[in-house]
Amino acid sequence: CELRPVVDSSSSEDDAPEAVNLIGAPFDQVMGAFASLDRKVVEVDLVFFRGSKDELKALCAGGGPAAEEETITITVVQNKGAKDETTRHIEAAAGCNVRQVLTDNGINVYQSVTRWTNCKGKQLCGTCIVNVTGGAGSTNRKSLDEASTLRENPESYRLSCVTFAYGDVTVETFPPVKAAQWTR
């Protein structure tokens, strides 16, 4: 983890404090880094590491991160089982938000009128449901809120707005949902 202080816009760039490396730091050191921030700091950016244990060790030893960004493939099955079923393969950066990638590529993840009345990816409406049929282990864990929202549906169903893909995944849009889903 790295703590990057952000100063207000009236300060010059030369006054900007340096980032504090907190990789492997104990809790007290992290809290000490927050406590030692100058009063000019109006917010902080916390940068977390996502990678393998070997990559983290290399970074801690002074090695740099990989030069190129890892890309993944999101395979999207639209209208599964219908005559107009289509499959698209979308290249995206590892760690991307599934809903954002799909909507940026013109794929509708909303059913019915929720296409126009949804929460725009804020996890408030529970209507951007996709079925992750492949590569579920390459996504983030389902939160308690998400699990509660999808409680009557199969375990592979996810809210695309809070699903992040770190490896190749396959998703189906418009999976059949239980009646309780539409009472939200």
JSON list of C-alpha atoms in Angstrom, two decimals:
[
{"chain": "A", "resi": 1, "resn": "CYS", "atom": "CA", "xyz": [0.00, 0.00, 0.00]},
{"chain": "A", "resi": 2, "resn": "GLU", "atom": "CA", "xyz": [1.14, 3.54, -0.66]},
{"chain": "A", "resi": 3, "resn": "LEU", "atom": "CA", "xyz": [-0.26, 6.73, 0.90]},
{"chain": "A", "resi": 4, "resn": "ARG", "atom": "CA", "xyz": [-0.28, 9.68, -1.50]},
{"chain": "A", "resi": 5, "resn": "PRO", "atom": "CA", "xyz": [-1.18, 13.00, 0.17]},
{"chain": "A", "resi": 6, "resn": "VAL", "atom": "CA", "xyz": [-3.22, 15.40, -1.97]},
{"chain": "A", "resi": 7, "resn": "VAL", "atom": "CA", "xyz": [-2.86, 19.10, -1.11]},
{"chain": "A", "resi": 8, "resn": "ASP", "atom": "CA", "xyz": [-5.38, 21.82, -1.90]},
{"chain": "A", "resi": 9, "resn": "SER", "atom": "CA", "xyz": [-5.17, 23.55, -5.29]},
{"chain": "A", "resi": 10, "resn": "SER", "atom": "CA", "xyz": [-3.74, 26.81, -3.84]},
{"chain": "A", "resi": 11, "resn": "SER", "atom": "CA", "xyz": [-0.46, 25.07, -2.95]},
{"chain": "A", "resi": 12, "resn": "SER", "atom": "CA", "xyz": [2.33, 24.82, -5.49]},
{"chain": "A", "resi": 13, "resn": "GLU", "atom": "CA", "xyz": [3.37, 21.46, -6.88]},
{"chain": "A", "resi": 14, "resn": "ASP", "atom": "CA", "xyz": [6.75, 21.83, -5.13]},
{"chain": "A", "resi": 15, "resn": "ASP", "atom": "CA", "xyz": [4.92, 21.84, -1.77]},
{"chain": "A", "resi": 16, "resn": "ALA", "atom": "CA", "xyz": [3.28, 18.49, -2.50]},
{"chain": "A", "resi": 17, "resn": "PRO", "atom": "CA", "xyz": [4.38, 15.90, 0.06]},
{"chain": "A", "resi": 18, "resn": "GLU", "atom": "CA", "xyz": [5.95, 12.69, -1.18]},
{"chain": "A", "resi": 19, "resn": "ALA", "atom": "CA", "xyz": [4.11, 9.39, -1.23]},
{"chain": "A", "resi": 20, "resn": "VAL", "atom": "CA", "xyz": [4.66, 7.20, 1.84]},
{"chain": "A", "resi": 21, "resn": "ASN", "atom": "CA", "xyz": [5.50, 3.56, 1.13]},
{"chain": "A", "resi": 22, "resn": "LEU", "atom": "CA", "xyz": [3.45, 1.37, 3.47]},
{"chain": "A", "resi": 23, "resn": "ILE", "atom": "CA", "xyz": [4.11, -2.02, 1.87]},
{"chain": "A", "resi": 24, "resn": "GLY", "atom": "CA", "xyz": [4.10, -4.59, 4.66]},
{"chain": "A", "resi": 25, "resn": "ALA", "atom": "CA", "xyz": [3.81, -1.88, 7.31]},
{"chain": "A", "resi": 26, "resn": "PRO", "atom": "CA", "xyz": [2.20, -2.77, 10.65]},
{"chain": "A", "resi": 27, "resn": "PHE", "atom": "CA", "xyz": [-1.03, -1.05, 11.67]},
{"chain": "A", "resi": 28, "resn": "ASP", "atom": "CA", "xyz": [0.70, 1.43, 14.02]},
{"chain": "A", "resi": 29, "resn": "GLN", "atom": "CA", "xyz": [3.00, 2.62, 11.24]},
{"chain": "A", "resi": 30, "resn": "VAL", "atom": "CA", "xyz": [0.04, 3.16, 8.89]},
{"chain": "A", "resi": 31, "resn": "MET", "atom": "CA", "xyz": [-1.81, 5.16, 11.55]},
{"chain": "A", "resi": 32, "resn": "GLY", "atom": "CA", "xyz": [1.38, 7.12, 12.23]},
{"chain": "A", "resi": 33, "resn": "ALA", "atom": "CA", "xyz": [1.60, 8.02, 8.54]},
{"chain": "A", "resi": 34, "resn": "PHE", "atom": "CA", "xyz": [-1.92, 9.44, 8.69]},
{"chain": "A", "resi": 35, "resn": "ALA", "atom": "CA", "xyz": [-1.20, 11.32, 11.93]},
{"chain": "A", "resi": 36, "resn": "SER", "atom": "CA", "xyz": [1.95, 12.92, 10.51]},
{"chain": "A", "resi": 37, "resn": "LEU", "atom": "CA", "xyz": [0.22, 14.47, 7.49]},
{"chain": "A", "resi": 38, "resn": "ASP", "atom": "CA", "xyz": [0.55, 18.24, 7.12]},
{"chain": "A", "resi": 39, "resn": "ARG", "atom": "CA", "xyz": [-2.57, 20.39, 7.60]},
{"chain": "A", "resi": 40, "resn": "LYS", "atom": "CA", "xyz": [-2.39, 21.39, 3.91]},
{"chain": "A", "resi": 41, "resn": "VAL", "atom": "CA", "xyz": [-3.36, 17.84, 2.96]},
{"chain": "A", "resi": 42, "resn": "VAL", "atom": "CA", "xyz": [-7.07, 17.82, 2.16]},
{"chain": "A", "resi": 43, "resn": "GLU", "atom": "CA", "xyz": [-7.35, 14.20, 1.06]},
{"chain": "A", "resi": 44, "resn": "VAL", "atom": "CA", "xyz": [-5.24, 11.12, 0.51]},
{"chain": "A", "resi": 45, "resn": "ASP", "atom": "CA", "xyz": [-5.07, 8.48, -2.16]},
{"chain": "A", "resi": 46, "resn": "LEU", "atom": "CA", "xyz": [-4.42, 4.95, -0.92]},
{"chain": "A", "resi": 47, "resn": "VAL", "atom": "CA", "xyz": [-2.84, 2.83, -3.63]},
{"chain": "A", "resi": 48, "resn": "PHE", "atom": "CA", "xyz": [-3.18, -0.90, -2.99]},
{"chain": "A", "resi": 49, "resn": "PHE", "atom": "CA", "xyz": [-1.12, -3.63, -4.61]},
{"chain": "A", "resi": 50, "resn": "ARG", "atom": "CA", "xyz": [-2.82, -6.28, -6.71]},
{"chain": "A", "resi": 51, "resn": "GLY", "atom": "CA", "xyz": [-0.57, -9.01, -8.01]},
{"chain": "A", "resi": 52, "resn": "SER", "atom": "CA", "xyz": [1.20, -12.21, -7.12]},
{"chain": "A", "resi": 53, "resn": "LYS", "atom": "CA", "xyz": [3.27, -12.80, -4.01]},
{"chain": "A", "resi": 54, "resn": "ASP", "atom": "CA", "xyz": [6.41, -12.93, -6.16]},
{"chain": "A", "resi": 55, "resn": "GLU", "atom": "CA", "xyz": [5.57, -9.58, -7.76]},
{"chain": "A", "resi": 56, "resn": "LEU", "atom": "CA", "xyz": [5.08, -8.06, -4.30]},
{"chain": "A", "resi": 57, "resn": "LYS", "atom": "CA", "xyz": [8.43, -9.46, -3.13]},
{"chain": "A", "resi": 58, "resn": "ALA", "atom": "CA", "xyz": [10.15, -7.99, -6.20]},
{"chain": "A", "resi": 59, "resn": "LEU", "atom": "CA", "xyz": [8.53, -4.62, -5.56]},
{"chain": "A", "resi": 60, "resn": "CYS", "atom": "CA", "xyz": [9.57, -4.66, -1.88]},
{"chain": "A", "resi": 61, "resn": "ALA", "atom": "CA", "xyz": [13.13, -5.53, -2.93]},
{"chain": "A", "resi": 62, "resn": "GLY", "atom": "CA", "xyz": [13.27, -2.43, -5.11]},
{"chain": "A", "resi": 63, "resn": "GLY", "atom": "CA", "xyz": [12.23, -3.96, -8.41]},
{"chain": "A", "resi": 64, "resn": "GLY", "atom": "CA", "xyz": [9.70, -2.06, -10.48]},
{"chain": "A", "resi": 65, "resn": "PRO", "atom": "CA", "xyz": [6.23, -3.16, -11.47]},
{"chain": "A", "resi": 66, "resn": "ALA", "atom": "CA", "xyz": [5.64, -4.81, -14.82]},
{"chain": "A", "resi": 67, "resn": "ALA", "atom": "CA", "xyz": [6.03, -2.35, -17.69]},
{"chain": "A", "resi": 68, "resn": "GLU", "atom": "CA", "xyz": [2.96, -3.39, -19.62]},
{"chain": "A", "resi": 69, "resn": "GLU", "atom": "CA", "xyz": [-0.61, -3.54, -18.41]},
{"chain": "A", "resi": 70, "resn": "GLU", "atom": "CA", "xyz": [-2.16, -7.00, -18.28]},
{"chain": "A", "resi": 71, "resn": "THR", "atom": "CA", "xyz": [-5.17, -7.47, -20.51]},
{"chain": "A", "resi": 72, "resn": "ILE", "atom": "CA", "xyz": [-7.97, -9.97, -20.11]},
{"chain": "A", "resi": 73, "resn": "THR", "atom": "CA", "xyz": [-10.84, -11.16, -22.26]},
{"chain": "A", "resi": 74, "resn": "ILE", "atom": "CA", "xyz": [-14.45, -10.82, -21.21]},
{"chain": "A", "resi": 75, "resn": "THR", "atom": "CA", "xyz": [-16.60, -13.18, -23.27]},
{"chain": "A", "resi": 76, "resn": "VAL", "atom": "CA", "xyz": [-20.20, -11.98, -23.37]},
{"chain": "A", "resi": 77, "resn": "VAL", "atom": "CA", "xyz": [-23.08, -14.25, -24.34]},
{"chain": "A", "resi": 78, "resn": "GLN", "atom": "CA", "xyz": [-26.16, -12.20, -25.18]},
{"chain": "A", "resi": 79, "resn": "ASN", "atom": "CA", "xyz": [-29.67, -13.66, -25.45]},
{"chain": "A", "resi": 80, "resn": "LYS", "atom": "CA", "xyz": [-28.59, -17.18, -24.51]},
{"chain": "A", "resi": 81, "resn": "GLY", "atom": "CA", "xyz": [-30.81, -19.85, -26.03]},
{"chain": "A", "resi": 82, "resn": "ALA", "atom": "CA", "xyz": [-32.61, -17.44, -28.37]},
{"chain": "A", "resi": 83, "resn": "LYS", "atom": "CA", "xyz": [-32.38, -17.39, -32.17]},
{"chain": "A", "resi": 84, "resn": "ASP", "atom": "CA", "xyz": [-30.42, -14.14, -32.00]},
{"chain": "A", "resi": 85, "resn": "GLU", "atom": "CA", "xyz": [-27.87, -15.41, -29.46]},
{"chain": "A", "resi": 86, "resn": "THR", "atom": "CA", "xyz": [-24.52, -13.69, -29.97]},
{"chain": "A", "resi": 87, "resn": "THR", "atom": "CA", "xyz": [-21.10, -14.04, -28.40]},
{"chain": "A", "resi": 88, "resn": "ARG", "atom": "CA", "xyz": [-18.63, -11.15, -28.17]},
{"chain": "A", "resi": 89, "resn": "HIS", "atom": "CA", "xyz": [-15.04, -11.15, -26.94]},
{"chain": "A", "resi": 90, "resn": "ILE", "atom": "CA", "xyz": [-13.92, -7.88, -25.38]},
{"chain": "A", "resi": 91, "resn": "GLU", "atom": "CA", "xyz": [-10.32, -7.09, -24.42]},
{"chain": "A", "resi": 92, "resn": "ALA", "atom": "CA", "xyz": [-10.02, -5.07, -21.21]},
{"chain": "A", "resi": 93, "resn": "ALA", "atom": "CA", "xyz": [-7.48, -4.17, -18.55]},
{"chain": "A", "resi": 94, "resn": "ALA", "atom": "CA", "xyz": [-7.12, -6.61, -15.66]},
{"chain": "A", "resi": 95, "resn": "GLY", "atom": "CA", "xyz": [-9.06, -5.31, -12.67]},
{"chain": "A", "resi": 96, "resn": "CYS", "atom": "CA", "xyz": [-11.75, -3.67, -14.80]},
{"chain": "A", "resi": 97, "resn": "ASN", "atom": "CA", "xyz": [-15.36, -3.20, -13.72]},
{"chain": "A", "resi": 98, "resn": "VAL", "atom": "CA", "xyz": [-17.55, -5.61, -15.70]},
{"chain": "A", "resi": 99, "resn": "ARG", "atom": "CA", "xyz": [-20.54, -3.24, -15.97]},
{"chain": "A", "resi": 100, "resn": "GLN", "atom": "CA", "xyz": [-18.37, -0.38, -17.20]},
{"chain": "A", "resi": 101, "resn": "VAL", "atom": "CA", "xyz": [-16.67, -2.50, -19.86]},
{"chain": "A", "resi": 102, "resn": "LEU", "atom": "CA", "xyz": [-19.98, -3.92, -21.10]},
{"chain": "A", "resi": 103, "resn": "THR", "atom": "CA", "xyz": [-21.78, -0.58, -21.26]},
{"chain": "A", "resi": 104, "resn": "ASP", "atom": "CA", "xyz": [-18.74, 1.12, -22.87]},
{"chain": "A", "resi": 105, "resn": "ASN", "atom": "CA", "xyz": [-18.98, -1.53, -25.58]},
{"chain": "A", "resi": 106, "resn": "GLY", "atom": "CA", "xyz": [-22.70, -0.99, -26.19]},
{"chain": "A", "resi": 107, "resn": "ILE", "atom": "CA", "xyz": [-23.90, -4.05, -24.29]},
{"chain": "A", "resi": 108, "resn": "ASN", "atom": "CA", "xyz": [-27.05, -3.56, -22.22]},
{"chain": "A", "resi": 109, "resn": "VAL", "atom": "CA", "xyz": [-26.91, -5.28, -18.82]},
{"chain": "A", "resi": 110, "resn": "TYR", "atom": "CA", "xyz": [-30.34, -4.07, -17.69]},
{"chain": "A", "resi": 111, "resn": "GLN", "atom": "CA", "xyz": [-33.68, -5.78, -18.21]},
{"chain": "A", "resi": 112, "resn": "SER", "atom": "CA", "xyz": [-36.91, -3.99, -19.05]},
{"chain": "A", "resi": 113, "resn": "VAL", "atom": "CA", "xyz": [-37.42, -0.36, -18.02]},
{"chain": "A", "resi": 114, "resn": "THR", "atom": "CA", "xyz": [-34.39, -0.46, -15.71]},
{"chain": "A", "resi": 115, "resn": "ARG", "atom": "CA", "xyz": [-32.32, 0.30, -18.78]},
{"chain": "A", "resi": 116, "resn": "TRP", "atom": "CA", "xyz": [-33.34, 3.93, -18.18]},
{"chain": "A", "resi": 117, "resn": "THR", "atom": "CA", "xyz": [-34.07, 3.96, -14.45]},
{"chain": "A", "resi": 118, "resn": "ASN", "atom": "CA", "xyz": [-30.98, 2.23, -13.04]},
{"chain": "A", "resi": 119, "resn": "CYS", "atom": "CA", "xyz": [-28.54, 3.69, -10.51]},
{"chain": "A", "resi": 120, "resn": "LYS", "atom": "CA", "xyz": [-25.63, 4.02, -13.01]},
{"chain": "A", "resi": 121, "resn": "GLY", "atom": "CA", "xyz": [-23.40, 1.51, -11.24]},
{"chain": "A", "resi": 122, "resn": "LYS", "atom": "CA", "xyz": [-23.76, 2.66, -7.61]},
{"chain": "A", "resi": 123, "resn": "GLN", "atom": "CA", "xyz": [-25.08, -0.72, -6.30]},
{"chain": "A", "resi": 124, "resn": "LEU", "atom": "CA", "xyz": [-28.40, 0.83, -5.32]},
{"chain": "A", "resi": 125, "resn": "CYS", "atom": "CA", "xyz": [-30.90, -0.81, -7.68]},
{"chain": "A", "resi": 126, "resn": "GLY", "atom": "CA", "xyz": [-29.72, -4.43, -8.06]},
{"chain": "A", "resi": 127, "resn": "THR", "atom": "CA", "xyz": [-30.72, -4.65, -11.73]},
{"chain": "A", "resi": 128, "resn": "CYS", "atom": "CA", "xyz": [-27.42, -5.08, -13.61]},
{"chain": "A", "resi": 129, "resn": "ILE", "atom": "CA", "xyz": [-27.39, -8.84, -13.11]},
{"chain": "A", "resi": 130, "resn": "VAL", "atom": "CA", "xyz": [-25.11, -11.06, -15.16]},
{"chain": "A", "resi": 131, "resn": "ASN", "atom": "CA", "xyz": [-24.42, -14.78, -14.90]},
{"chain": "A", "resi": 132, "resn": "VAL", "atom": "CA", "xyz": [-20.69, -15.48, -14.59]},
{"chain": "A", "resi": 133, "resn": "THR", "atom": "CA", "xyz": [-20.48, -18.87, -16.31]},
{"chain": "A", "resi": 134, "resn": "GLY", "atom": "CA", "xyz": [-16.72, -19.05, -16.59]},
{"chain": "A", "resi": 135, "resn": "GLY", "atom": "CA", "xyz": [-13.76, -17.61, -14.71]},
{"chain": "A", "resi": 136, "resn": "ALA", "atom": "CA", "xyz": [-15.64, -16.76, -11.51]},
{"chain": "A", "resi": 137, "resn": "GLY", "atom": "CA", "xyz": [-12.39, -17.32, -9.61]},
{"chain": "A", "resi": 138, "resn": "SER", "atom": "CA", "xyz": [-10.91, -14.42, -11.58]},
{"chain": "A", "resi": 139, "resn": "THR", "atom": "CA", "xyz": [-13.39, -11.97, -10.08]},
{"chain": "A", "resi": 140, "resn": "ASN", "atom": "CA", "xyz": [-13.61, -10.29, -6.69]},
{"chain": "A", "resi": 141, "resn": "ARG", "atom": "CA", "xyz": [-15.58, -11.96, -3.91]},
{"chain": "A", "resi": 142, "resn": "LYS", "atom": "CA", "xyz": [-19.28, -11.33, -3.60]},
{"chain": "A", "resi": 143, "resn": "SER", "atom": "CA", "xyz": [-19.97, -8.84, -0.79]},
{"chain": "A", "resi": 144, "resn": "LEU", "atom": "CA", "xyz": [-22.65, -9.42, 1.84]},
{"chain": "A", "resi": 145, "resn": "ASP", "atom": "CA", "xyz": [-24.79, -6.68, 0.25]},
{"chain": "A", "resi": 146, "resn": "GLU", "atom": "CA", "xyz": [-24.50, -8.26, -3.18]},
{"chain": "A", "resi": 147, "resn": "ALA", "atom": "CA", "xyz": [-25.23, -11.73, -1.80]},
{"chain": "A", "resi": 148, "resn": "SER", "atom": "CA", "xyz": [-28.30, -10.37, -0.01]},
{"chain": "A", "resi": 149, "resn": "THR", "atom": "CA", "xyz": [-29.55, -8.66, -3.16]},
{"chain": "A", "resi": 150, "resn": "LEU", "atom": "CA", "xyz": [-29.16, -11.86, -5.19]},
{"chain": "A", "resi": 151, "resn": "ARG", "atom": "CA", "xyz": [-30.15, -14.27, -2.40]},
{"chain": "A", "resi": 152, "resn": "GLU", "atom": "CA", "xyz": [-32.81, -16.22, -4.32]},
{"chain": "A", "resi": 153, "resn": "ASN", "atom": "CA", "xyz": [-30.73, -16.55, -7.49]},
{"chain": "A", "resi": 154, "resn": "PRO", "atom": "CA", "xyz": [-27.94, -18.99, -8.43]},
{"chain": "A", "resi": 155, "resn": "GLU", "atom": "CA", "xyz": [-24.51, -18.44, -6.84]},
{"chain": "A", "resi": 156, "resn": "SER", "atom": "CA", "xyz": [-23.02, -17.58, -10.24]},
{"chain": "A", "resi": 157, "resn": "TYR", "atom": "CA", "xyz": [-25.24, -14.49, -10.59]},
{"chain": "A", "resi": 158, "resn": "ARG", "atom": "CA", "xyz": [-23.43, -11.21, -9.95]},
{"chain": "A", "resi": 159, "resn": "LEU", "atom": "CA", "xyz": [-24.21, -7.51, -9.99]},
{"chain": "A", "resi": 160, "resn": "SER", "atom": "CA", "xyz": [-22.01, -6.31, -12.83]},
{"chain": "A", "resi": 161, "resn": "CYS", "atom": "CA", "xyz": [-21.53, -2.90, -11.18]},
{"chain": "A", "resi": 162, "resn": "VAL", "atom": "CA", "xyz": [-19.54, -4.42, -8.30]},
{"chain": "A", "resi": 163, "resn": "THR", "atom": "CA", "xyz": [-17.84, -7.24, -10.20]},
{"chain": "A", "resi": 164, "resn": "PHE", "atom": "CA", "xyz": [-14.21, -6.72, -11.12]},
{"chain": "A", "resi": 165, "resn": "ALA", "atom": "CA", "xyz": [-12.41, -9.09, -13.51]},
{"chain": "A", "resi": 166, "resn": "TYR", "atom": "CA", "xyz": [-8.74, -9.91, -12.90]},
{"chain": "A", "resi": 167, "resn": "GLY", "atom": "CA", "xyz": [-8.57, -12.74, -15.45]},
{"chain": "A", "resi": 168, "resn": "ASP", "atom": "CA", "xyz": [-10.59, -14.06, -18.39]},
{"chain": "A", "resi": 169, "resn": "VAL", "atom": "CA", "xyz": [-14.30, -14.40, -17.60]},
{"chain": "A", "resi": 170, "resn": "THR", "atom": "CA", "xyz": [-17.47, -15.40, -19.44]},
{"chain": "A", "resi": 171, "resn": "VAL", "atom": "CA", "xyz": [-20.74, -13.66, -18.62]},
{"chain": "A", "resi": 172, "resn": "GLU", "atom": "CA", "xyz": [-24.31, -14.03, -19.84]},
{"chain": "A", "resi": 173, "resn": "THR", "atom": "CA", "xyz": [-26.55, -11.00, -19.99]},
{"chain": "A", "resi": 174, "resn": "PHE", "atom": "CA", "xyz": [-30.26, -11.17, -19.12]},
{"chain": "A", "resi": 175, "resn": "PRO", "atom": "CA", "xyz": [-30.21, -14.32, -17.01]},
{"chain": "A", "resi": 176, "resn": "PRO", "atom": "CA", "xyz": [-33.64, -15.34, -15.66]},
{"chain": "A", "resi": 177, "resn": "VAL", "atom": "CA", "xyz": [-34.14, -13.90, -12.17]},
{"chain": "A", "resi": 178, "resn": "LYS", "atom": "CA", "xyz": [-36.45, -14.86, -9.31]},
{"chain": "A", "resi": 179, "resn": "ALA", "atom": "CA", "xyz": [-39.57, -12.80, -8.61]},
{"chain": "A", "resi": 180, "resn": "ALA", "atom": "CA", "xyz": [-38.15, -11.31, -5.39]},
{"chain": "A", "resi": 181, "resn": "GLN", "atom": "CA", "xyz": [-35.46, -9.58, -7.46]},
{"chain": "A", "resi": 182, "resn": "TRP", "atom": "CA", "xyz": [-38.06, -7.21, -8.91]},
{"chain": "A", "resi": 183, "resn": "THR", "atom": "CA", "xyz": [-39.40, -6.13, -5.51]},
{"chain": "A", "resi": 184, "resn": "ARG", "atom": "CA", "xyz": [-36.29, -4.02, -4.81]}
]
